[in-house]
Amino acid sequence: MSLDSHGPAPCDDADGHLVTAGPLTPPPDSAGTIADATALRHSVAEDVQGMVLATLVASLGLAIFAKGGLMIGGMAGLAFLAHYAFGWNFGLVFVLVNLPFYWVAVRRMGWEFTLKTFAAVTACGVLTDLLPRWADFAHIAPLYSALVGGALAGLGILFYIRHRASLGGIGILAVYLQRTRGWSAGKVQMSFDTLLMGVAFFVLSPSQVMYSAIGAVVLSLVLMFNHRPGRYMGV
């Protein structure tokens, strides 16, 4: 990670933020060239291992949420509610509810981001369903589920972002609306999650909703403290 910047060497991160060169990049007269961008870009092997690690971490976080009877924001939260309310398979619902957002991702983020995101959503959904068969927990306290599940899910999403992918859903739409209409992506995401938490009261107990909200805050804090333009130069 880089803390200081030499000067402008602009490039876009996975969310379209402008980032600049750090102290380990070439000097200003050569920074920002094609050679510089190539040197910073992840290799295929780096992308593969990064995506695998992200899937392992994020799915473990989501499985801990599920074991605690909690939910999370975004499309994963919607899939959790469908799972709790109707007994539907979480992974399948998670994949299906993300499908409408891929056309936005193709138009605004490109094919690389879209295909990686599709792979991330599918792999994470499948692994979240399979984990209880491989490593079940006898008991998880709701607070532990909220704190650790939120932290792990946040780290998984962070890993995905750093390899130009995401867990799809409302985040893609939020970025699209910010770029096309000037709406704050953060406010769009927050509005959706607030509405989702309100609906959750019809499915979960008030204490479950409260712990779910704590988990969502923890996830957001992980991203807020660690996903900052200019601090990570791999693309």
mmCIF file of C-alpha atoms in Angstrom:
data_model
loop_
_atom_site.group_PDB
_atom_site.id
_atom_site.type_symbol
_atom_site.label_atom_id
_atom_site.label_comp_id
_atom_site.label_asym_id
_atom_site.label_seq_id
_atom_site.Cartn_x
_atom_site.Cartn_y
_atom_site.Cartn_z
ATOM 1 C CA MET A 1 0.000 0.000 0.000
ATOM 2 C CA SER A 2 1.180 3.550 -0.682
ATOM 3 C CA LEU A 3 0.507 6.449 1.638
ATOM 4 C CA ASP A 4 1.920 9.426 -0.227
ATOM 5 C CA SER A 5 1.733 10.502 -3.827
ATOM 6 C CA HIS A 6 4.473 11.874 -6.132
ATOM 7 C CA GLY A 7 2.056 13.545 -8.454
ATOM 8 C CA PRO A 8 -0.568 12.770 -11.011
ATOM 9 C CA ALA A 9 -0.495 9.422 -12.711
ATOM 10 C CA PRO A 10 -4.212 8.837 -13.044
ATOM 11 C CA CYS A 11 -5.920 5.529 -13.428
ATOM 12 C CA ASP A 12 -9.326 4.160 -12.403
ATOM 13 C CA ASP A 13 -9.900 1.678 -9.634
ATOM 14 C CA ALA A 14 -12.703 -0.932 -9.728
ATOM 15 C CA ASP A 15 -15.238 1.671 -8.629
ATOM 16 C CA GLY A 16 -14.094 4.340 -11.064
ATOM 17 C CA HIS A 17 -12.330 6.479 -8.469
ATOM 18 C CA LEU A 18 -9.282 8.434 -9.597
ATOM 19 C CA VAL A 19 -6.107 7.108 -7.985
ATOM 20 C CA THR A 20 -2.562 8.437 -8.216
ATOM 21 C CA ALA A 21 0.951 7.045 -8.209
ATOM 22 C CA GLY A 22 2.603 6.192 -4.914
ATOM 23 C CA PRO A 23 6.253 6.306 -3.770
ATOM 24 C CA LEU A 24 7.064 2.912 -5.296
ATOM 25 C CA THR A 25 6.006 3.917 -8.822
ATOM 26 C CA PRO A 26 8.423 5.387 -11.422
ATOM 27 C CA PRO A 27 9.324 9.100 -11.229
ATOM 28 C CA PRO A 28 6.855 11.697 -12.575
ATOM 29 C CA ASP A 29 8.407 11.884 -16.050
ATOM 30 C CA SER A 30 7.586 8.226 -16.737
ATOM 31 C CA ALA A 31 4.685 7.501 -14.343
ATOM 32 C CA GLY A 32 1.387 6.954 -16.091
ATOM 33 C CA THR A 33 2.919 5.448 -19.238
ATOM 34 C CA ILE A 34 1.742 2.169 -20.743
ATOM 35 C CA ALA A 35 4.772 0.437 -19.241
ATOM 36 C CA ASP A 36 3.897 1.821 -15.815
ATOM 37 C CA ALA A 37 0.285 0.649 -16.040
ATOM 38 C CA THR A 38 1.426 -2.797 -17.173
ATOM 39 C CA ALA A 39 3.827 -3.052 -14.240
ATOM 40 C CA LEU A 40 1.022 -2.293 -11.771
ATOM 41 C CA ARG A 41 -1.526 -4.654 -13.289
ATOM 42 C CA HIS A 42 -2.237 -8.016 -11.664
ATOM 43 C CA SER A 43 -1.113 -11.091 -13.569
ATOM 44 C CA VAL A 44 -3.567 -13.877 -14.342
ATOM 45 C CA ALA A 45 -2.086 -16.000 -11.549
ATOM 46 C CA GLU A 46 -2.421 -13.116 -9.089
ATOM 47 C CA ASP A 47 -6.038 -12.575 -10.106
ATOM 48 C CA VAL A 48 -6.870 -16.261 -9.724
ATOM 49 C CA GLN A 49 -5.365 -16.612 -6.264
ATOM 50 C CA GLY A 50 -6.911 -13.308 -5.201
ATOM 51 C CA MET A 51 -10.373 -14.361 -6.366
ATOM 52 C CA VAL A 52 -10.065 -17.774 -4.689
ATOM 53 C CA LEU A 53 -8.989 -16.224 -1.381
ATOM 54 C CA ALA A 54 -11.780 -13.633 -1.637
ATOM 55 C CA THR A 55 -14.342 -16.390 -2.181
ATOM 56 C CA LEU A 56 -13.073 -18.432 0.766
ATOM 57 C CA VAL A 57 -13.121 -15.442 3.121
ATOM 58 C CA ALA A 58 -16.427 -13.914 1.957
ATOM 59 C CA SER A 59 -18.315 -17.225 1.915
ATOM 60 C CA LEU A 60 -17.080 -18.032 5.425
ATOM 61 C CA GLY A 61 -18.376 -14.663 6.596
ATOM 62 C CA LEU A 62 -21.755 -15.255 4.958
ATOM 63 C CA ALA A 63 -21.951 -18.788 6.396
ATOM 64 C CA ILE A 64 -21.314 -17.370 9.880
ATOM 65 C CA PHE A 65 -24.116 -14.867 9.304
ATOM 66 C CA ALA A 66 -26.433 -17.704 8.275
ATOM 67 C CA LYS A 67 -25.512 -19.835 11.293
ATOM 68 C CA GLY A 68 -26.322 -16.896 13.570
ATOM 69 C CA GLY A 69 -29.677 -16.403 11.838
ATOM 70 C CA LEU A 70 -28.634 -12.961 10.647
ATOM 71 C CA MET A 71 -28.691 -11.155 7.309
ATOM 72 C CA ILE A 72 -26.624 -8.527 5.565
ATOM 73 C CA GLY A 73 -27.196 -5.663 3.157
ATOM 74 C CA GLY A 74 -27.423 -5.741 -0.624
ATOM 75 C CA MET A 75 -28.501 -8.679 -2.756
ATOM 76 C CA ALA A 76 -26.974 -11.121 -0.263
ATOM 77 C CA GLY A 77 -29.395 -9.727 2.326
ATOM 78 C CA LEU A 78 -32.307 -10.215 -0.054
ATOM 79 C CA ALA A 79 -31.199 -13.813 -0.637
ATOM 80 C CA PHE A 80 -30.927 -14.363 3.118
ATOM 81 C CA LEU A 81 -34.481 -13.085 3.651
ATOM 82 C CA ALA A 82 -35.816 -15.404 0.934
ATOM 83 C CA HIS A 83 -33.925 -18.278 2.557
ATOM 84 C CA TYR A 84 -35.320 -17.552 6.018
ATOM 85 C CA ALA A 85 -38.873 -16.778 4.880
ATOM 86 C CA PHE A 86 -39.419 -19.505 2.283
ATOM 87 C CA GLY A 87 -36.583 -21.982 2.805
ATOM 88 C CA TRP A 88 -35.185 -21.254 -0.646
ATOM 89 C CA ASN A 89 -31.573 -22.126 -1.407
ATOM 90 C CA PHE A 90 -29.413 -19.096 -0.555
ATOM 91 C CA GLY A 91 -26.812 -19.629 -3.268
ATOM 92 C CA LEU A 92 -29.360 -20.050 -6.058
ATOM 93 C CA VAL A 93 -31.359 -16.978 -5.012
ATOM 94 C CA PHE A 94 -28.137 -14.967 -4.646
ATOM 95 C CA VAL A 95 -27.131 -15.792 -8.223
ATOM 96 C CA LEU A 96 -30.606 -15.107 -9.647
ATOM 97 C CA VAL A 97 -31.210 -11.728 -7.978
ATOM 98 C CA ASN A 98 -27.871 -10.488 -9.302
ATOM 99 C CA LEU A 99 -28.644 -11.308 -12.955
ATOM 100 C CA PRO A 100 -30.431 -8.008 -13.798
ATOM 101 C CA PHE A 101 -27.398 -5.990 -12.715
ATOM 102 C CA TYR A 102 -24.911 -7.536 -15.141
ATOM 103 C CA TRP A 103 -26.074 -5.508 -18.150
ATOM 104 C CA VAL A 104 -25.292 -2.360 -16.126
ATOM 105 C CA ALA A 105 -21.900 -3.805 -15.220
ATOM 106 C CA VAL A 106 -21.087 -4.529 -18.881
ATOM 107 C CA ARG A 107 -21.991 -0.993 -19.957
ATOM 108 C CA ARG A 108 -20.301 0.866 -17.109
ATOM 109 C CA MET A 109 -17.507 -1.441 -15.881
ATOM 110 C CA GLY A 110 -16.589 -3.531 -18.908
ATOM 111 C CA TRP A 111 -16.514 -7.239 -19.638
ATOM 112 C CA GLU A 112 -13.566 -8.086 -17.390
ATOM 113 C CA PHE A 113 -15.264 -6.692 -14.291
ATOM 114 C CA THR A 114 -18.615 -8.256 -15.242
ATOM 115 C CA LEU A 115 -17.252 -11.762 -15.866
ATOM 116 C CA LYS A 116 -15.177 -11.676 -12.678
ATOM 117 C CA THR A 117 -18.202 -10.481 -10.719
ATOM 118 C CA PHE A 118 -20.395 -13.228 -12.162
ATOM 119 C CA ALA A 119 -17.760 -15.795 -11.183
ATOM 120 C CA ALA A 120 -17.452 -14.255 -7.705
ATOM 121 C CA VAL A 121 -21.220 -14.246 -7.056
ATOM 122 C CA THR A 122 -21.656 -17.814 -8.295
ATOM 123 C CA ALA A 123 -18.667 -19.241 -6.418
ATOM 124 C CA CYS A 124 -19.504 -17.397 -3.206
ATOM 125 C CA GLY A 125 -23.157 -18.469 -3.314
ATOM 126 C CA VAL A 126 -22.305 -22.116 -3.925
ATOM 127 C CA LEU A 127 -19.580 -22.227 -1.275
ATOM 128 C CA THR A 128 -21.779 -20.520 1.333
ATOM 129 C CA ASP A 129 -24.323 -23.325 0.875
ATOM 130 C CA LEU A 130 -21.679 -26.063 0.984
ATOM 131 C CA LEU A 131 -19.719 -24.865 4.014
ATOM 132 C CA PRO A 132 -22.167 -26.183 6.670
ATOM 133 C CA ARG A 133 -21.702 -29.676 5.199
ATOM 134 C CA TRP A 134 -17.939 -29.449 5.600
ATOM 135 C CA ALA A 135 -17.522 -27.451 8.804
ATOM 136 C CA ASP A 136 -20.595 -26.998 10.958
ATOM 137 C CA PHE A 137 -20.744 -24.984 14.185
ATOM 138 C CA ALA A 138 -22.594 -26.262 17.238
ATOM 139 C CA HIS A 139 -23.331 -22.745 18.473
ATOM 140 C CA ILE A 140 -22.541 -19.162 17.459
ATOM 141 C CA ALA A 141 -23.566 -16.201 19.604
ATOM 142 C CA PRO A 142 -25.424 -13.554 17.560
ATOM 143 C CA LEU A 143 -22.955 -10.794 18.485
ATOM 144 C CA TYR A 144 -19.999 -12.940 17.422
ATOM 145 C CA SER A 145 -21.822 -13.793 14.200
ATOM 146 C CA ALA A 146 -22.402 -10.091 13.511
ATOM 147 C CA LEU A 147 -18.848 -8.956 14.287
ATOM 148 C CA VAL A 148 -16.846 -11.790 12.722
ATOM 149 C CA GLY A 149 -19.256 -12.432 9.858
ATOM 150 C CA GLY A 150 -19.291 -8.727 8.977
ATOM 151 C CA ALA A 151 -15.499 -8.456 9.177
ATOM 152 C CA LEU A 152 -14.871 -11.531 7.011
ATOM 153 C CA ALA A 153 -17.490 -10.555 4.432
ATOM 154 C CA GLY A 154 -15.979 -7.061 4.288
ATOM 155 C CA LEU A 155 -12.483 -8.457 3.781
ATOM 156 C CA GLY A 156 -13.741 -10.752 1.028
ATOM 157 C CA ILE A 157 -15.400 -7.849 -0.783
ATOM 158 C CA LEU A 158 -12.215 -5.807 -0.349
ATOM 159 C CA PHE A 159 -10.181 -8.591 -1.978
ATOM 160 C CA TYR A 160 -12.660 -8.750 -4.844
ATOM 161 C CA ILE A 161 -12.480 -4.989 -5.390
ATOM 162 C CA ARG A 162 -8.698 -5.097 -5.553
ATOM 163 C CA HIS A 163 -8.916 -7.651 -8.342
ATOM 164 C CA ARG A 164 -11.560 -5.707 -10.306
ATOM 165 C CA ALA A 165 -14.567 -7.718 -9.197
ATOM 166 C CA SER A 166 -17.410 -7.441 -6.690
ATOM 167 C CA LEU A 167 -20.300 -9.378 -5.171
ATOM 168 C CA GLY A 168 -22.588 -7.610 -7.610
ATOM 169 C CA GLY A 169 -26.032 -6.306 -6.866
ATOM 170 C CA ILE A 170 -27.085 -2.888 -5.723
ATOM 171 C CA GLY A 171 -23.498 -1.642 -5.544
ATOM 172 C CA ILE A 172 -23.211 -1.820 -9.342
ATOM 173 C CA LEU A 173 -26.485 0.055 -9.776
ATOM 174 C CA ALA A 174 -25.395 2.651 -7.199
ATOM 175 C CA VAL A 175 -22.178 3.379 -9.129
ATOM 176 C CA TYR A 176 -24.159 3.561 -12.390
ATOM 177 C CA LEU A 177 -26.636 6.076 -10.932
ATOM 178 C CA GLN A 178 -23.795 8.135 -9.504
ATOM 179 C CA ARG A 179 -22.087 8.366 -12.889
ATOM 180 C CA THR A 180 -25.235 8.970 -14.972
ATOM 181 C CA ARG A 181 -27.452 11.024 -12.634
ATOM 182 C CA GLY A 182 -25.091 12.326 -10.004
ATOM 183 C CA TRP A 183 -26.752 10.426 -7.177
ATOM 184 C CA SER A 184 -24.492 9.528 -4.275
ATOM 185 C CA ALA A 185 -23.592 5.833 -4.549
ATOM 186 C CA GLY A 186 -23.245 5.629 -0.779
ATOM 187 C CA LYS A 187 -26.704 7.089 -0.221
ATOM 188 C CA VAL A 188 -28.282 4.778 -2.795
ATOM 189 C CA GLN A 189 -26.691 1.766 -1.115
ATOM 190 C CA MET A 190 -27.679 2.986 2.346
ATOM 191 C CA SER A 191 -31.271 3.657 1.284
ATOM 192 C CA PHE A 192 -31.649 0.165 -0.122
ATOM 193 C CA ASP A 193 -30.104 -1.465 2.949
ATOM 194 C CA THR A 194 -32.326 0.586 5.274
ATOM 195 C CA LEU A 195 -35.413 -0.522 3.344
ATOM 196 C CA LEU A 196 -34.186 -4.121 3.459
ATOM 197 C CA MET A 197 -33.684 -3.960 7.230
ATOM 198 C CA GLY A 198 -37.232 -2.617 7.550
ATOM 199 C CA VAL A 199 -38.608 -5.571 5.579
ATOM 200 C CA ALA A 200 -36.513 -7.916 7.749
ATOM 201 C CA PHE A 201 -38.710 -7.103 10.758
ATOM 202 C CA PHE A 202 -41.487 -9.128 9.072
ATOM 203 C CA VAL A 203 -39.190 -12.174 8.828
ATOM 204 C CA LEU A 204 -36.707 -11.969 11.710
ATOM 205 C CA SER A 205 -36.975 -11.051 15.371
ATOM 206 C CA PRO A 206 -36.046 -7.492 16.431
ATOM 207 C CA SER A 207 -32.860 -8.790 18.075
ATOM 208 C CA GLN A 208 -31.827 -10.566 14.859
ATOM 209 C CA VAL A 209 -32.383 -7.378 12.872
ATOM 210 C CA MET A 210 -30.359 -5.398 15.431
ATOM 211 C CA TYR A 211 -27.418 -7.815 15.243
ATOM 212 C CA SER A 212 -27.717 -7.847 11.441
ATOM 213 C CA ALA A 213 -27.423 -4.054 11.445
ATOM 214 C CA ILE A 214 -24.288 -4.336 13.602
ATOM 215 C CA GLY A 215 -22.801 -6.774 11.098
ATOM 216 C CA ALA A 216 -23.601 -4.428 8.218
ATOM 217 C CA VAL A 217 -21.862 -1.572 10.048
ATOM 218 C CA VAL A 218 -18.772 -3.723 10.665
ATOM 219 C CA LEU A 219 -18.642 -4.669 6.981
ATOM 220 C CA SER A 220 -18.909 -1.011 5.978
ATOM 221 C CA LEU A 221 -16.157 -0.002 8.400
ATOM 222 C CA VAL A 222 -13.787 -2.615 6.948
ATOM 223 C CA LEU A 223 -14.301 -1.148 3.476
ATOM 224 C CA MET A 224 -14.192 2.459 4.689
ATOM 225 C CA PHE A 225 -10.847 2.061 6.435
ATOM 226 C CA ASN A 226 -9.171 -0.104 3.797
ATOM 227 C CA HIS A 227 -10.607 0.828 0.389
ATOM 228 C CA ARG A 228 -9.088 4.236 -0.263
ATOM 229 C CA PRO A 229 -8.008 5.459 -3.711
ATOM 230 C CA GLY A 230 -4.228 5.830 -3.924
ATOM 231 C CA ARG A 231 -3.381 3.375 -1.158
ATOM 232 C CA TYR A 232 -3.367 0.261 -3.315
ATOM 233 C CA MET A 233 -1.906 0.421 -6.799
ATOM 234 C CA GLY A 234 -2.537 -3.109 -8.104
ATOM 235 C CA VAL A 235 -5.246 -3.157 -10.786
#
